[in-house]
PDB file of C-alpha atoms in Angstrom:
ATOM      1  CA  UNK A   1     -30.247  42.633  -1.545  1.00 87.00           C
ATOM      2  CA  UNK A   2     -29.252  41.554  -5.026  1.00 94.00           C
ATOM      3  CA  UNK A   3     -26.041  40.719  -5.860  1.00 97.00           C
ATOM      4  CA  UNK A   4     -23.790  40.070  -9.032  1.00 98.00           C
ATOM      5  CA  UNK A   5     -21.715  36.693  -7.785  1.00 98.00           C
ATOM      6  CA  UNK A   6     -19.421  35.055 -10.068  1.00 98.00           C
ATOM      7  CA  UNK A   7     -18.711  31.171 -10.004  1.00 98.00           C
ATOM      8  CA  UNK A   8     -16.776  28.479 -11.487  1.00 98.00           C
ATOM      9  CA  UNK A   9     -15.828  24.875 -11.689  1.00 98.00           C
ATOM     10  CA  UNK A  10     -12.612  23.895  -9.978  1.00 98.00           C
ATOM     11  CA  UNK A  11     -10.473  23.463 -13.145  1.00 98.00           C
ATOM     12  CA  UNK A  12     -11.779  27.353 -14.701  1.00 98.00           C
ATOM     13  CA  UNK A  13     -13.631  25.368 -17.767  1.00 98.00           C
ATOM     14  CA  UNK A  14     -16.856  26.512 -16.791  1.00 98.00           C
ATOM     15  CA  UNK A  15     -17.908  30.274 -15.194  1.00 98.00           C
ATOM     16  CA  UNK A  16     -21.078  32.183 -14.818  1.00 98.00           C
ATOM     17  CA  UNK A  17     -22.354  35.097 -12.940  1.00 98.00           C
ATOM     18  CA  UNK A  18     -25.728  35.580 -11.189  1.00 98.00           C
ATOM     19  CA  UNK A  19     -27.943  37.848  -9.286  1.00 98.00           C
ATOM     20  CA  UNK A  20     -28.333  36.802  -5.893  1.00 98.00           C
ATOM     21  CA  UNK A  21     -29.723  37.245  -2.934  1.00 97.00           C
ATOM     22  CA  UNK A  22     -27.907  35.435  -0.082  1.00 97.00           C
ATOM     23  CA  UNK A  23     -29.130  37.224   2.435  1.00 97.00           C
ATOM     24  CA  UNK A  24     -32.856  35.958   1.715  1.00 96.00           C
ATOM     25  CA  UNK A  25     -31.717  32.692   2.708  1.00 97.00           C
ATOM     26  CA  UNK A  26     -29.933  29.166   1.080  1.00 98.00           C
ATOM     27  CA  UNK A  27     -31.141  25.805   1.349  1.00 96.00           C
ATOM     28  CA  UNK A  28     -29.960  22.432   1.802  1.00 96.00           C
ATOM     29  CA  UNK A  29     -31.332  18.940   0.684  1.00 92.00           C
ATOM     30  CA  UNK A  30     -30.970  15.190   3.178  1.00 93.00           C
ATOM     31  CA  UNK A  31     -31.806  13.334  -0.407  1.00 90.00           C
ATOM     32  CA  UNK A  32     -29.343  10.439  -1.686  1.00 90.00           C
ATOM     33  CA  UNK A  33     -27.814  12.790  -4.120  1.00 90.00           C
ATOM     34  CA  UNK A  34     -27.618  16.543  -2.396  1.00 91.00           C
ATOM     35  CA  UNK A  35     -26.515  14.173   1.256  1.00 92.00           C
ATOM     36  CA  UNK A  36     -23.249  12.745  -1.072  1.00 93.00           C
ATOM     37  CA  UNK A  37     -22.524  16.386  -2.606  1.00 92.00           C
ATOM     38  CA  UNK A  38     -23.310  17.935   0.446  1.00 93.00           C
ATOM     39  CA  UNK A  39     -25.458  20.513  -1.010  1.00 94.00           C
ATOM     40  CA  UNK A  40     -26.072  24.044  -0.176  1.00 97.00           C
ATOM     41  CA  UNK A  41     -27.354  26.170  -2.820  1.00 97.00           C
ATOM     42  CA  UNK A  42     -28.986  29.051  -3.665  1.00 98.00           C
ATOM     43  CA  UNK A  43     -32.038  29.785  -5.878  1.00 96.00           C
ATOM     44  CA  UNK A  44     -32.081  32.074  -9.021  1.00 96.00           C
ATOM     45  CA  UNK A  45     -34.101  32.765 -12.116  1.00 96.00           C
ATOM     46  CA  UNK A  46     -32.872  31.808 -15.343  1.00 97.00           C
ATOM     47  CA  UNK A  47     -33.387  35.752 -16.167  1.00 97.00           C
ATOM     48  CA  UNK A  48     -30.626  36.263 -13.198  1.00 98.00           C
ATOM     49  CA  UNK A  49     -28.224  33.605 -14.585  1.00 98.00           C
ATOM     50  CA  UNK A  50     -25.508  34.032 -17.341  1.00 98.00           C
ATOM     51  CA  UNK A  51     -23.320  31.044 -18.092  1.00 98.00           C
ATOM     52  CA  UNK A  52     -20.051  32.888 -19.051  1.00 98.00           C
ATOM     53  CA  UNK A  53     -18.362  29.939 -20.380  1.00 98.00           C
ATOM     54  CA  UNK A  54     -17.910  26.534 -20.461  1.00 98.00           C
ATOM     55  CA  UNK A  55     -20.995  25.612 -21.981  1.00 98.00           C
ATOM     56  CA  UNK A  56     -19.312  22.731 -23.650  1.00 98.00           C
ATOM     57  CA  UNK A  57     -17.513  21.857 -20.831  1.00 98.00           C
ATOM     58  CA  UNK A  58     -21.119  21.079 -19.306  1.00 98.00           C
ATOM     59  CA  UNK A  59     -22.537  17.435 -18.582  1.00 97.00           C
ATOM     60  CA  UNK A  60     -25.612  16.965 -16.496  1.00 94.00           C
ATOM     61  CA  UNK A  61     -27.330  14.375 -14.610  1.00 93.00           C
ATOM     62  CA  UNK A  62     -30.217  13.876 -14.213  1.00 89.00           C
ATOM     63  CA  UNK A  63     -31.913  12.227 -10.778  1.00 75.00           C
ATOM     64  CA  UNK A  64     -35.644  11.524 -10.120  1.00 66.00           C
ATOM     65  CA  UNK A  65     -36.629  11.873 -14.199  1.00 63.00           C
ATOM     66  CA  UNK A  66     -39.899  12.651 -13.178  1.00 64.00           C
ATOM     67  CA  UNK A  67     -38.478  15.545 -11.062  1.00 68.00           C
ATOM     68  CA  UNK A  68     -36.816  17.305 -14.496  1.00 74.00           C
ATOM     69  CA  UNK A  69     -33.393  18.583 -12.476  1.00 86.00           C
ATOM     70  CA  UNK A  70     -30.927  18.571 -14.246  1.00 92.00           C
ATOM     71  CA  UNK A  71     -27.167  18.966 -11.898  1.00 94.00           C
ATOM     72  CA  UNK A  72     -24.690  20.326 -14.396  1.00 97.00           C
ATOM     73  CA  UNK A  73     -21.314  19.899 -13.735  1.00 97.00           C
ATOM     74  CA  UNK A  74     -18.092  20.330 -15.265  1.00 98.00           C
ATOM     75  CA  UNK A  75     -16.562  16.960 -17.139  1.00 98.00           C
ATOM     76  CA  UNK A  76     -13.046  17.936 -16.647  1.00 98.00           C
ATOM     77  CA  UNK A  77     -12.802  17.996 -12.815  1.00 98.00           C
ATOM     78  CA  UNK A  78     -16.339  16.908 -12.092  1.00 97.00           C
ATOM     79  CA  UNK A  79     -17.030  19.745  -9.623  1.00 98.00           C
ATOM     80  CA  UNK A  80     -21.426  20.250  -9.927  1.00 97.00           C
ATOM     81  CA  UNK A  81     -22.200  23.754 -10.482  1.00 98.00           C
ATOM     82  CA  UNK A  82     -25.899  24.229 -10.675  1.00 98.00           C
ATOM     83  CA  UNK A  83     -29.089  22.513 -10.825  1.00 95.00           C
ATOM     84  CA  UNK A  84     -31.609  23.882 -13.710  1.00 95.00           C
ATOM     85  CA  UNK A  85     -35.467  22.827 -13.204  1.00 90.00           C
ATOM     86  CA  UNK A  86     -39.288  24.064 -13.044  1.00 89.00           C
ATOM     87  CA  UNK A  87     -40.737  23.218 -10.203  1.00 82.00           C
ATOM     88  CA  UNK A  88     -44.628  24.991 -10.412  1.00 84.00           C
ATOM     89  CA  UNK A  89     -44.718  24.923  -6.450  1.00 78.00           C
ATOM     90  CA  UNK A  90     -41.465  26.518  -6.243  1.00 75.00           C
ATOM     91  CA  UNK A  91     -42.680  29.507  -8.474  1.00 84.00           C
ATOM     92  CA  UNK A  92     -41.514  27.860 -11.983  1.00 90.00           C
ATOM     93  CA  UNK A  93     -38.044  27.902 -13.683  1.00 94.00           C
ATOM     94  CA  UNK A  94     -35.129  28.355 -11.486  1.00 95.00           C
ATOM     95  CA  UNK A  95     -31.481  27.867 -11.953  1.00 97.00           C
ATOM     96  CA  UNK A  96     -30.206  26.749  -8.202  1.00 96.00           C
ATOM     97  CA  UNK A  97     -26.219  27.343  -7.729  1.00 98.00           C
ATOM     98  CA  UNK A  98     -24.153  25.818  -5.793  1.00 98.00           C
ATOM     99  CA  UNK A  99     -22.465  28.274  -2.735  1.00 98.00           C
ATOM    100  CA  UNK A 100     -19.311  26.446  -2.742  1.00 97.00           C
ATOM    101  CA  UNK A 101     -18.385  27.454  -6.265  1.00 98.00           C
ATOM    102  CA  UNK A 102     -19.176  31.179  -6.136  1.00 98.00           C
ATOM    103  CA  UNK A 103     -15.828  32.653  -5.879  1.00 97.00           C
ATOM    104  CA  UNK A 104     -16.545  36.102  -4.359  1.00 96.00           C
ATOM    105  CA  UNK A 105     -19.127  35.030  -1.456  1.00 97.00           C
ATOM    106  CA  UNK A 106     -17.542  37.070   0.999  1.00 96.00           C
ATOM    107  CA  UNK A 107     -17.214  34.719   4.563  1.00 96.00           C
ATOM    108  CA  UNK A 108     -19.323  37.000   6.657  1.00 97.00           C
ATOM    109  CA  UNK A 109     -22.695  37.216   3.706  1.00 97.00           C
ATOM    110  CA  UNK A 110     -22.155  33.169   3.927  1.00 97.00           C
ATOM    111  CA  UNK A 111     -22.154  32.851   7.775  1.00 97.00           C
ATOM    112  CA  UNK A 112     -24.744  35.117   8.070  1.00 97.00           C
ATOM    113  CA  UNK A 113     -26.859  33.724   5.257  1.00 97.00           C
ATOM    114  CA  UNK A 114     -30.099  31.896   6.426  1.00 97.00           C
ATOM    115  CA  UNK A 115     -30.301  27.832   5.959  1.00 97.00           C
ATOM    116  CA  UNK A 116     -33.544  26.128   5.022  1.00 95.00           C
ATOM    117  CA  UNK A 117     -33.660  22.600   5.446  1.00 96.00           C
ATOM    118  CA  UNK A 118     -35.393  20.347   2.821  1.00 92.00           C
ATOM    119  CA  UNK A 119     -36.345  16.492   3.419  1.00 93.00           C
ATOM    120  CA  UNK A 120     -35.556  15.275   0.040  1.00 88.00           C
ATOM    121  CA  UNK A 121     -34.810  12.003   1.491  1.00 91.00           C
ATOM    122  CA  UNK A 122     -38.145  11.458   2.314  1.00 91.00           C
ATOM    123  CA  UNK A 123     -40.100  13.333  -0.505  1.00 85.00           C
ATOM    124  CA  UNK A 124     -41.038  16.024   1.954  1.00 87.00           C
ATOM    125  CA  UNK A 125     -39.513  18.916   0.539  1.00 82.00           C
ATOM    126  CA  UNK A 126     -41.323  21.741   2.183  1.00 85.00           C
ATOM    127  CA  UNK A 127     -40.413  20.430   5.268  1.00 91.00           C
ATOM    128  CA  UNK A 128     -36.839  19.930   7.311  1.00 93.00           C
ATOM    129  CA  UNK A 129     -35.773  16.758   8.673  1.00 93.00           C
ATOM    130  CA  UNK A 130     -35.665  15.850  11.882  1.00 91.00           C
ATOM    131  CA  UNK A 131     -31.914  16.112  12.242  1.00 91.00           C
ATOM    132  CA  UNK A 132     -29.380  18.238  10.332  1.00 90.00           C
ATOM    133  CA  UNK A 133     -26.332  17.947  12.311  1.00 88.00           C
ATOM    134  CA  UNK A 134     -24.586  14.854  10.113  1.00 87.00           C
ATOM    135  CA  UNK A 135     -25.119  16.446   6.951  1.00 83.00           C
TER     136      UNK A 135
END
């Protein structure tokens, strides 16, 4: 079921709110970049997103230009927020946020919120990898 969640960067600088459905799963990339952050997000539309504020608090990076995500984080205390892209196989513009910065996840919708694995690492994205339990 839809949900408004709030988030924010660790500092404050930056906070949105988004509809969400947690319960209709989460995923969680093995690339180079999502392995070091240790990733686990959850998708939204960009109709579903409101940045709240912040906006010049933003800076992005972008990884795999040809891919077009860009991970937007805050530049005060460098804590990654959200990726923005438009993926045509993933159903078009999305805005994925991270779980770790929504602030009122309650513990049991997160433990009880479904994982999908994604082998970034080896451009097989619709897929999982063959092992999980490091990352």
């Amino acid at each position: 079921m839809q949900k408004t969640y709030h988030g924010r960067c660790h500092c404050g600088a930056v906070q949105f709110a988004a509809e969400l459905d947690l319960a209709a799963g989460t995923s969680r990339c093995n690339c180079s970049y999502c392995r070091k952050l240790r990733s686990w997000s959850v998708r939204s539309t960009p109709e579903h997103f409101r940045l709240e504020s912040g906006a010049q608090d933003l800076a992005s990076y972008v990884f795999a230009k040809g891919a077009g995500l860009d991970h937007a984080f805050c530049r005060h205390c460098g804590v990654t927020l959200f990726v923005r892209g438009d993926i045509p196989e993933m159903g078009g513009a999305f805005v994925s946020i991270m779980v770790a910065v929504l602030e009122d996840a309650e513990e049991a919708e997160l433990i009880a919120a479904p994982v999908a694995w994604c082998d970034g690492l080896n451009n097989n994205w619709w897929n999982p990898p063959g092992e999980v339990r490091h990352l």
